[in-house]
XYZ file of C-alpha atoms in Angstrom:
572
model
C 95.779 -16.471 -139.800
C 96.096 -18.265 -143.114
C 98.799 -17.464 -145.664
C 96.066 -16.011 -147.919
C 94.965 -13.628 -145.139
C 98.557 -12.583 -144.430
C 99.102 -11.782 -148.116
C 95.873 -9.802 -148.191
C 96.888 -7.746 -145.161
C 100.352 -7.092 -146.565
C 98.869 -5.972 -149.874
C 96.370 -3.480 -148.487
C 97.908 -2.357 -145.221
C 99.041 1.243 -144.994
C 102.710 1.650 -146.067
C 103.443 3.578 -142.885
C 102.703 0.526 -140.684
C 106.158 -0.944 -141.283
C 105.040 -4.018 -143.197
C 106.408 -4.614 -146.737
C 103.917 -3.468 -149.361
C 103.169 -6.070 -152.054
C 104.331 -5.288 -155.585
C 101.367 -3.818 -157.505
C 99.917 -5.957 -160.295
C 99.298 -3.989 -163.520
C 95.778 -4.013 -164.837
C 94.623 -4.832 -168.376
C 96.194 -6.785 -171.194
C 99.938 -7.290 -171.004
C 102.090 -6.953 -174.112
C 103.722 -10.206 -175.191
C 107.498 -9.546 -175.252
C 108.162 -11.638 -178.355
C 105.242 -10.005 -180.209
C 106.581 -6.585 -179.229
C 109.973 -7.406 -180.722
C 108.325 -8.646 -183.922
C 106.183 -5.538 -184.320
C 109.094 -3.193 -183.601
C 111.165 -4.996 -186.231
C 108.299 -5.062 -188.738
C 107.560 -1.340 -188.478
C 111.210 -0.373 -188.392
C 111.626 3.365 -188.920
C 108.034 3.846 -190.152
C 106.012 6.561 -188.453
C 103.722 5.501 -185.602
C 101.230 8.304 -186.293
C 97.556 7.451 -185.698
C 96.374 7.605 -189.302
C 98.800 4.837 -190.319
C 97.078 2.208 -188.180
C 95.399 0.493 -191.149
C 98.652 0.535 -193.131
C 100.430 -1.158 -190.220
C 97.641 -3.723 -189.894
C 98.129 -4.533 -193.577
C 101.836 -5.018 -192.938
C 101.102 -7.561 -190.204
C 98.466 -9.319 -192.335
C 100.790 -9.520 -195.349
C 103.698 -10.807 -193.282
C 101.953 -13.402 -191.134
C 98.803 -14.156 -193.137
C 96.705 -13.197 -190.120
C 96.699 -10.816 -187.153
C 97.031 -12.390 -183.726
C 95.792 -10.895 -180.487
C 99.402 -10.679 -179.334
C 100.365 -8.644 -182.394
C 97.344 -6.383 -181.911
C 98.415 -5.734 -178.348
C 101.987 -5.016 -179.379
C 100.857 -2.695 -182.166
C 98.590 -0.820 -179.760
C 101.504 -0.375 -177.359
C 103.842 0.715 -180.161
C 101.364 3.326 -181.452
C 100.312 4.433 -177.957
C 96.695 3.444 -178.593
C 94.183 1.535 -176.502
C 93.956 -2.142 -177.406
C 90.201 -1.770 -177.876
C 90.752 0.987 -180.432
C 93.112 -1.165 -182.491
C 90.915 -4.247 -182.124
C 87.718 -2.528 -183.241
C 89.472 -1.098 -186.297
C 91.041 -4.412 -187.289
C 87.788 -6.349 -186.913
C 85.773 -3.777 -188.866
C 87.524 -4.540 -192.159
C 86.896 -7.818 -193.978
C 90.462 -8.268 -195.216
C 92.022 -8.359 -191.765
C 91.974 -11.904 -190.385
C 92.035 -11.323 -186.646
C 92.736 -14.495 -184.685
C 91.456 -14.231 -181.142
C 93.082 -16.034 -178.245
C 92.267 -19.735 -178.388
C 91.181 -19.666 -182.056
C 92.794 -21.964 -184.589
C 95.307 -20.429 -186.974
C 94.028 -19.403 -190.394
C 95.284 -21.455 -193.391
C 98.240 -19.945 -195.207
C 96.309 -19.406 -198.456
C 92.894 -17.802 -198.893
C 90.804 -18.233 -202.037
C 88.025 -15.683 -202.459
C 85.100 -16.390 -204.779
C 83.148 -13.316 -205.837
C 79.427 -13.888 -205.268
C 78.069 -10.491 -206.339
C 75.347 -10.278 -208.926
C 77.190 -10.830 -212.220
C 79.430 -13.566 -210.850
C 76.359 -15.186 -209.270
C 74.688 -15.158 -212.692
C 77.722 -17.005 -214.085
C 77.814 -19.812 -211.531
C 79.685 -18.441 -208.518
C 77.617 -20.395 -205.990
C 78.292 -23.923 -207.364
C 81.914 -22.922 -207.984
C 82.269 -21.871 -204.348
C 80.776 -25.143 -203.125
C 83.047 -27.220 -205.387
C 86.190 -25.375 -204.309
C 85.319 -25.699 -200.630
C 84.887 -29.442 -201.131
C 87.903 -30.096 -203.335
C 90.730 -27.834 -202.167
C 92.959 -29.152 -199.401
C 92.916 -28.310 -195.696
C 95.726 -25.780 -196.116
C 93.454 -23.564 -198.216
C 90.614 -21.429 -196.934
C 87.815 -20.813 -199.445
C 85.444 -17.928 -198.692
C 82.869 -15.873 -200.537
C 83.714 -12.262 -201.345
C 81.798 -9.209 -202.542
C 82.481 -7.640 -205.937
C 86.170 -7.550 -206.885
C 85.691 -5.380 -209.984
C 85.975 -8.129 -212.610
C 82.312 -8.341 -213.580
C 83.221 -8.468 -217.270
C 85.264 -11.614 -216.556
C 82.761 -13.412 -214.338
C 83.035 -15.572 -212.382
C 86.098 -14.066 -210.712
C 88.235 -15.832 -208.119
C 91.136 -14.396 -206.143
C 93.904 -16.866 -205.214
C 95.991 -14.971 -202.695
C 96.286 -11.740 -204.690
C 96.122 -13.354 -208.124
C 92.810 -12.731 -209.856
C 91.522 -15.442 -212.183
C 89.177 -14.449 -214.989
C 86.235 -16.679 -215.926
C 87.452 -19.082 -213.298
C 86.539 -22.722 -212.938
C 87.647 -25.469 -210.558
C 90.511 -26.550 -212.810
C 92.022 -23.068 -213.192
C 91.805 -22.382 -209.459
C 93.408 -25.715 -208.604
C 96.201 -25.052 -211.091
C 96.938 -21.648 -209.540
C 96.927 -23.097 -206.017
C 99.228 -25.989 -206.943
C 101.630 -23.691 -208.800
C 101.711 -21.181 -205.957
C 100.574 -18.515 -208.396
C 99.273 -16.133 -205.765
C 100.597 -12.717 -206.802
C 98.999 -10.040 -208.952
C 100.129 -9.932 -212.562
C 100.933 -6.412 -213.782
C 99.677 -5.720 -217.338
C 101.196 -3.366 -219.890
C 100.299 0.273 -219.227
C 101.318 3.802 -220.194
C 104.327 4.470 -217.963
C 105.825 7.866 -217.135
C 108.219 8.217 -220.087
C 105.583 7.221 -222.638
C 103.036 9.534 -221.071
C 105.402 12.516 -221.146
C 106.388 11.709 -224.731
C 102.709 11.967 -225.647
C 102.391 15.482 -224.173
C 101.625 14.441 -220.626
C 102.066 16.935 -217.757
C 102.293 19.905 -220.170
C 98.964 21.228 -218.884
C 100.110 20.887 -215.279
C 103.366 22.698 -216.114
C 101.456 25.556 -217.744
C 99.263 25.851 -214.659
C 102.216 25.902 -212.282
C 104.036 28.428 -214.461
C 101.034 30.772 -214.548
C 100.460 30.446 -218.305
C 97.174 28.781 -217.424
C 95.304 30.370 -214.541
C 93.173 28.764 -211.866
C 90.207 30.735 -213.158
C 90.821 29.308 -216.635
C 90.668 25.778 -215.253
C 87.526 26.416 -213.246
C 85.842 28.063 -216.202
C 86.432 25.108 -218.526
C 85.123 22.713 -215.888
C 81.993 24.834 -215.591
C 81.557 25.263 -219.333
C 82.024 21.556 -219.976
C 79.608 20.600 -217.192
C 81.969 17.942 -215.857
C 80.316 16.191 -212.932
C 81.489 13.767 -210.281
C 81.576 10.349 -211.939
C 81.707 8.272 -208.778
C 77.942 8.342 -208.399
C 76.830 11.622 -206.866
C 77.231 13.722 -210.011
C 78.083 16.969 -208.201
C 79.444 19.666 -210.571
C 83.234 19.455 -210.427
C 83.953 23.164 -210.902
C 81.559 24.126 -208.131
C 83.134 21.599 -205.752
C 86.642 22.887 -206.432
C 85.466 26.466 -205.865
C 83.796 25.482 -202.591
C 86.993 23.961 -201.224
C 89.102 26.849 -202.482
C 86.767 29.256 -200.713
C 87.461 27.705 -197.299
C 90.378 28.945 -195.180
C 93.538 26.833 -195.463
C 95.408 24.667 -194.982
C 93.450 22.382 -197.324
C 93.803 18.738 -198.282
C 92.741 16.512 -201.154
C 91.567 12.899 -201.136
C 90.909 10.616 -204.087
C 88.104 8.093 -203.782
C 89.390 4.927 -205.454
C 87.197 2.618 -203.380
C 85.186 1.388 -206.349
C 83.118 -1.248 -204.540
C 79.677 -0.971 -206.153
C 78.813 -4.403 -207.612
C 78.949 -4.117 -211.372
C 81.472 -1.234 -211.424
C 85.013 -1.580 -212.774
C 85.727 1.547 -214.863
C 88.143 3.177 -212.411
C 90.197 -0.002 -212.267
C 90.575 0.023 -216.052
C 91.868 3.605 -216.118
C 94.243 3.053 -213.195
C 95.618 -0.138 -214.740
C 96.154 1.287 -218.233
C 96.749 5.070 -218.130
C 97.628 6.016 -214.529
C 99.400 9.307 -215.298
C 96.356 10.821 -216.974
C 94.597 10.311 -213.646
C 97.629 11.560 -211.685
C 97.892 14.712 -213.791
C 94.219 15.482 -213.164
C 94.834 14.901 -209.464
C 97.793 17.262 -209.366
C 95.823 19.921 -211.267
C 93.044 19.658 -208.686
C 95.538 19.883 -205.833
C 97.069 23.014 -207.374
C 93.683 24.685 -207.790
C 92.674 24.151 -204.148
C 96.259 24.649 -202.891
C 96.430 21.249 -201.201
C 99.926 20.357 -200.030
C 98.989 16.751 -199.288
C 96.932 14.374 -201.442
C 95.686 11.010 -200.164
C 94.992 8.357 -202.799
C 92.645 5.767 -201.287
C 92.620 2.601 -203.452
C 90.532 -0.408 -202.529
C 92.378 -3.510 -201.364
C 90.799 -5.544 -204.176
C 92.908 -3.530 -206.661
C 96.492 -4.645 -205.907
C 97.488 -4.138 -209.540
C 96.411 -0.493 -209.474
C 98.218 0.100 -206.183
C 101.440 -1.434 -207.480
C 101.302 0.600 -210.686
C 100.635 3.821 -208.780
C 103.465 3.114 -206.341
C 105.879 2.611 -209.244
C 104.762 5.653 -211.208
C 104.455 8.110 -208.313
C 108.117 7.383 -207.569
C 108.989 8.571 -211.101
C 107.353 11.982 -210.741
C 109.810 14.911 -210.630
C 110.201 16.716 -207.302
C 107.891 19.560 -206.429
C 104.162 19.748 -206.016
C 102.062 18.216 -203.251
C 102.995 15.114 -201.300
C 101.136 12.045 -202.572
C 100.156 9.463 -199.950
C 99.046 6.097 -201.333
C 96.634 4.456 -198.907
C 95.085 1.007 -199.025
C 91.512 0.082 -198.239
C 90.786 -3.138 -196.383
C 87.574 -4.584 -197.765
C 84.739 -2.275 -196.716
C 82.209 -1.087 -199.314
C 81.020 1.651 -196.983
C 84.364 3.445 -197.416
C 83.223 4.522 -200.868
C 81.000 6.998 -198.997
C 83.092 10.153 -198.694
C 82.881 10.686 -194.940
C 83.563 6.982 -194.282
C 86.560 7.258 -196.573
C 87.836 10.150 -194.455
C 87.450 8.101 -191.275
C 89.362 5.229 -192.872
C 92.137 7.547 -194.049
C 92.467 8.659 -190.451
C 93.072 5.024 -189.475
C 89.652 4.363 -187.970
C 86.551 2.320 -188.691
C 84.737 3.489 -191.791
C 81.675 4.889 -190.066
C 79.823 7.657 -191.957
C 79.780 11.081 -190.379
C 76.685 13.161 -189.880
C 76.416 16.150 -192.221
C 76.760 19.095 -191.986
C 79.562 19.996 -191.751
C 80.464 18.695 -195.196
C 83.953 17.465 -196.121
C 84.712 20.595 -198.133
C 84.328 22.468 -194.832
C 85.575 19.964 -192.238
C 87.123 16.926 -193.853
C 90.307 14.924 -193.406
C 92.037 15.773 -190.109
C 89.452 18.512 -189.638
C 90.633 20.477 -192.669
C 88.706 21.542 -195.793
C 89.109 18.619 -198.172
C 88.551 18.161 -201.894
C 87.290 14.646 -202.600
C 87.043 13.424 -206.178
C 86.484 10.103 -207.898
C 89.192 8.525 -210.080
C 87.330 8.895 -213.390
C 86.429 12.523 -212.739
C 90.105 13.383 -212.390
C 91.001 11.192 -215.362
C 89.099 13.525 -217.725
C 90.454 16.840 -216.386
C 93.499 17.021 -218.669
C 91.528 16.199 -221.823
C 88.812 18.676 -220.962
C 91.315 21.519 -220.468
C 93.347 20.701 -223.567
C 90.456 19.958 -225.931
C 88.037 22.495 -224.526
C 84.523 22.473 -223.185
C 83.005 22.319 -226.657
C 84.775 19.026 -227.350
C 83.252 17.500 -224.227
C 79.828 18.956 -224.938
C 79.921 17.680 -228.518
C 79.371 14.214 -227.108
C 76.062 13.131 -225.705
C 72.764 11.603 -226.758
C 69.115 12.332 -226.143
C 69.812 15.868 -224.993
C 72.566 14.937 -222.544
C 76.164 16.209 -222.482
C 79.574 14.536 -222.336
C 81.004 11.036 -222.267
C 80.352 8.271 -219.758
C 82.311 5.140 -218.991
C 79.647 2.457 -218.679
C 80.713 -0.722 -216.895
C 78.597 -3.306 -218.711
C 78.314 -6.901 -217.552
C 75.805 -9.722 -217.526
C 74.170 -11.393 -220.502
C 75.875 -9.558 -223.363
C 78.337 -10.889 -225.914
C 81.027 -8.290 -225.240
C 81.007 -7.016 -221.632
C 83.495 -4.386 -220.498
C 83.982 -0.647 -220.035
C 82.178 1.118 -222.877
C 83.008 4.768 -223.524
C 79.744 6.081 -224.931
C 77.746 9.315 -225.102
C 76.071 10.312 -221.872
C 72.355 9.701 -222.250
C 72.628 6.606 -224.428
C 69.830 4.091 -223.845
C 70.522 0.624 -222.558
C 69.184 -0.901 -225.768
C 71.630 1.149 -227.837
C 74.416 0.276 -225.413
C 73.711 -3.429 -225.915
C 73.328 -3.236 -229.687
C 76.045 -0.729 -230.590
C 78.730 -1.341 -227.967
C 78.281 -4.875 -226.626
C 77.660 -6.942 -229.752
C 74.100 -7.704 -228.727
C 72.794 -10.195 -226.190
C 74.680 -13.378 -225.372
C 73.769 -16.414 -227.432
C 70.493 -17.948 -226.319
C 69.509 -15.024 -224.101
C 66.791 -12.423 -224.582
C 66.923 -9.013 -222.903
C 64.583 -9.003 -219.881
C 65.818 -6.498 -217.281
C 68.737 -4.302 -216.309
C 70.423 -2.493 -213.474
C 71.121 1.062 -214.708
C 73.362 2.087 -211.809
C 74.855 -0.886 -210.014
C 73.600 -2.566 -206.879
C 71.827 0.479 -205.448
C 70.505 1.934 -208.708
C 67.361 -0.223 -208.976
C 66.180 -2.798 -211.528
C 64.091 -1.966 -214.593
C 62.378 -4.180 -217.191
C 63.539 -4.325 -220.803
C 60.324 -2.533 -221.775
C 61.840 0.564 -220.125
C 65.049 0.277 -222.114
C 64.575 3.612 -223.887
C 65.366 5.817 -220.858
C 68.538 7.927 -221.350
C 71.258 6.738 -218.975
C 72.513 9.847 -217.213
C 72.157 11.938 -214.084
C 68.615 13.151 -213.530
C 66.894 10.853 -216.027
C 66.144 7.841 -213.839
C 65.204 9.361 -210.501
C 61.511 9.690 -211.340
C 61.424 5.924 -211.788
C 62.977 5.307 -208.368
C 66.392 4.535 -209.885
C 69.626 6.395 -210.653
C 72.712 6.123 -212.846
C 75.272 6.266 -210.010
C 78.662 5.128 -211.277
C 77.111 3.832 -214.540
C 77.360 0.138 -213.734
C 74.935 -1.513 -216.140
C 74.115 -5.169 -215.500
C 72.028 -6.942 -218.147
C 69.619 -9.719 -217.127
C 67.965 -12.107 -219.551
C 64.855 -14.232 -219.690
C 66.860 -16.991 -217.995
C 67.590 -14.926 -214.886
C 65.500 -14.654 -211.728
C 64.796 -10.970 -211.070
C 63.691 -11.604 -207.502
C 66.837 -13.653 -206.948
C 68.911 -10.755 -208.268
C 67.262 -8.353 -205.806
C 67.874 -10.838 -202.983
C 71.549 -11.140 -203.951
C 71.877 -7.361 -203.737
C 70.128 -7.156 -200.374
C 72.473 -9.798 -198.963
C 75.351 -7.653 -200.160
C 73.993 -4.551 -198.420
C 73.316 -6.486 -195.224
C 76.888 -7.750 -195.178
C 78.386 -4.343 -196.018
C 76.310 -2.214 -193.637
C 78.678 -0.558 -191.190
C 76.159 -1.185 -188.405
C 76.177 2.366 -187.064
C 72.460 3.084 -187.531
C 69.528 0.783 -186.821
C 67.461 1.472 -189.978
C 70.282 0.161 -192.157
C 71.761 -2.460 -189.829
C 68.451 -4.096 -188.946
C 66.534 -3.014 -192.039
C 68.791 -4.821 -194.510
C 68.692 -7.949 -192.351
C 64.906 -7.950 -191.994
C 64.428 -7.203 -195.692
C 66.701 -10.116 -196.618
C 64.772 -12.453 -194.321
C 61.422 -11.369 -195.776
C 62.747 -11.709 -199.325
C 63.942 -15.245 -198.621
C 60.342 -16.282 -198.048
C 58.635 -17.892 -201.028
C 56.014 -15.143 -201.206
C 57.024 -11.533 -200.596
C 54.919 -9.491 -198.228
C 55.055 -6.433 -200.458
C 53.222 -4.151 -198.034
C 55.578 -4.925 -195.169
C 58.624 -4.696 -197.424
C 57.367 -1.335 -198.664
C 57.029 0.006 -195.122
C 60.481 -1.273 -194.218
C 62.007 0.262 -197.332
C 60.477 3.639 -196.564
C 61.898 3.554 -193.046
C 65.352 2.747 -194.388
C 65.197 5.591 -196.907
C 63.980 8.124 -194.377
C 66.133 7.309 -191.377
C 69.471 5.833 -192.475
C 72.542 7.995 -191.929
C 74.136 7.530 -195.338
C 73.437 6.482 -198.899
C 73.963 2.779 -198.281
C 70.873 2.388 -196.127
C 68.940 5.030 -198.038
C 69.419 3.246 -201.391
C 69.682 -0.400 -200.320
C 65.992 -1.046 -200.964
C 65.947 0.424 -204.487
C 66.278 -2.975 -206.215
C 63.583 -4.414 -203.972
C 61.048 -1.635 -204.498
C 61.651 -1.426 -208.244
C 61.079 -5.169 -208.654
C 57.770 -4.899 -206.798
C 56.752 -1.877 -208.860
C 57.873 -2.866 -212.353
C 57.502 -6.653 -212.325
C 53.905 -7.088 -211.101
C 53.556 -10.498 -212.770
C 55.889 -11.906 -210.125
C 53.317 -11.146 -207.439
C 50.000 -12.881 -208.204
C 48.212 -11.289 -205.261
C 49.885 -7.889 -204.962
C 49.379 -5.779 -201.915
C 49.790 -1.996 -202.141
C 53.169 -0.560 -201.248
C 53.564 2.319 -198.872
C 53.580 5.694 -200.591
C 57.057 6.849 -201.560
């Protein structure tokens, strides 16, 4: 009998036969001892609870500049999770650089060039190519979706330092100087905010001088709506959550990833306590003992400011948990945001149940956008009539329009709800950029559709654009000129949706890919694209797939001169 046969017999023979039983070999991936020591040291006394998985992945990424398979295995062991569960979460998010076994290490410095619509209009593609050719081997240059600096296009991120109106020279200078950290601007800090009357409204509410019913009534009377895109009445949402049995939670959606949108970032970076006071008022109304602030990873300045200022808040009130996104546009969808807060992939949930019924950790959860909460204090203190005194063309309130593209003065424009795009350009943006004539616009960011300048008299607000196949969303207005390619703009947006699809449902996962491929052809097959768009709208799980074709269908419908031999679209 060979030695191999003897070993086989010893291994599988019955232990009662008197022969020595071979030592069992454990199955599955083995934890690297050195990686285990590193992860234990890195996490220290931090909790190993399941919902902190993404926070711990960030810690590894920040420390080592990448996440190795060995570190993933050690983290899984430390958190008592399956390796597959940790791996699938890490690889879902774009900002985690997972290095598989046998792969080359990632360069120490990553430069991200935004290639979303406004940056593309301002030369992002040639800038990307030049940087990839000219920066050294120790630098990785990659394209990135919108980083919220559309009014400073093209935007480039060197490490975590964001360069405005970047060019090759400015990027090279930042790389050579090692200028890779976010620069914190001046903002209204805690002492200044309190000196200006801040937190008085919250104190009155907690003391009982201002009742919950008073707050809800002013929200109703002022018709404040969700300003993240959905436009749901704020007072009604707060009542719905309050009507569910406790314990209840609150989550803030600061994942402002819609290309063309940057209003939330402005408010977080300049007046964070006005937002925090609105948040704490909302938490008091729904009796939430824990509030989760989910801020996108592309906003390191906002996260740093919030971390500083939350630490200054006096004791009492709900616990505030600052959580960090990881580069996934889909997490702006409320149920995906909940999944991410729980430390999982950001896959949308089927509804019902809705988050106000079964939300974060299975509890009733109030979810609000940053800007919605930003206005709560002012609305209570100034009254519903103050809010309603603003508005144009029969609409009510104020809107923060993120305006970018071919205008002289892009930026966040606080203007009456219902203003037209032409008035927005003329009265708030200094007119069109030199040498450009107004040709088209996006009224609501990447998913809000594209309209011609001839339709520039439509009031920009909830409910005014839907009949044209568009919507206001988060009020991201991108202005295109006669020098821009409208079909190219729609293609840029479809590439974005293809890249950002979570992949859970086929209509979105495959539909965005097929639409992009058809749009890349010289001549669009409008009939086939219309059928595909209808399928995506009807069958996708969430708003990403349902709205991804809006730019495509609106270009076909409202720019007929681009299609010399048009074919009829499928009925909407």
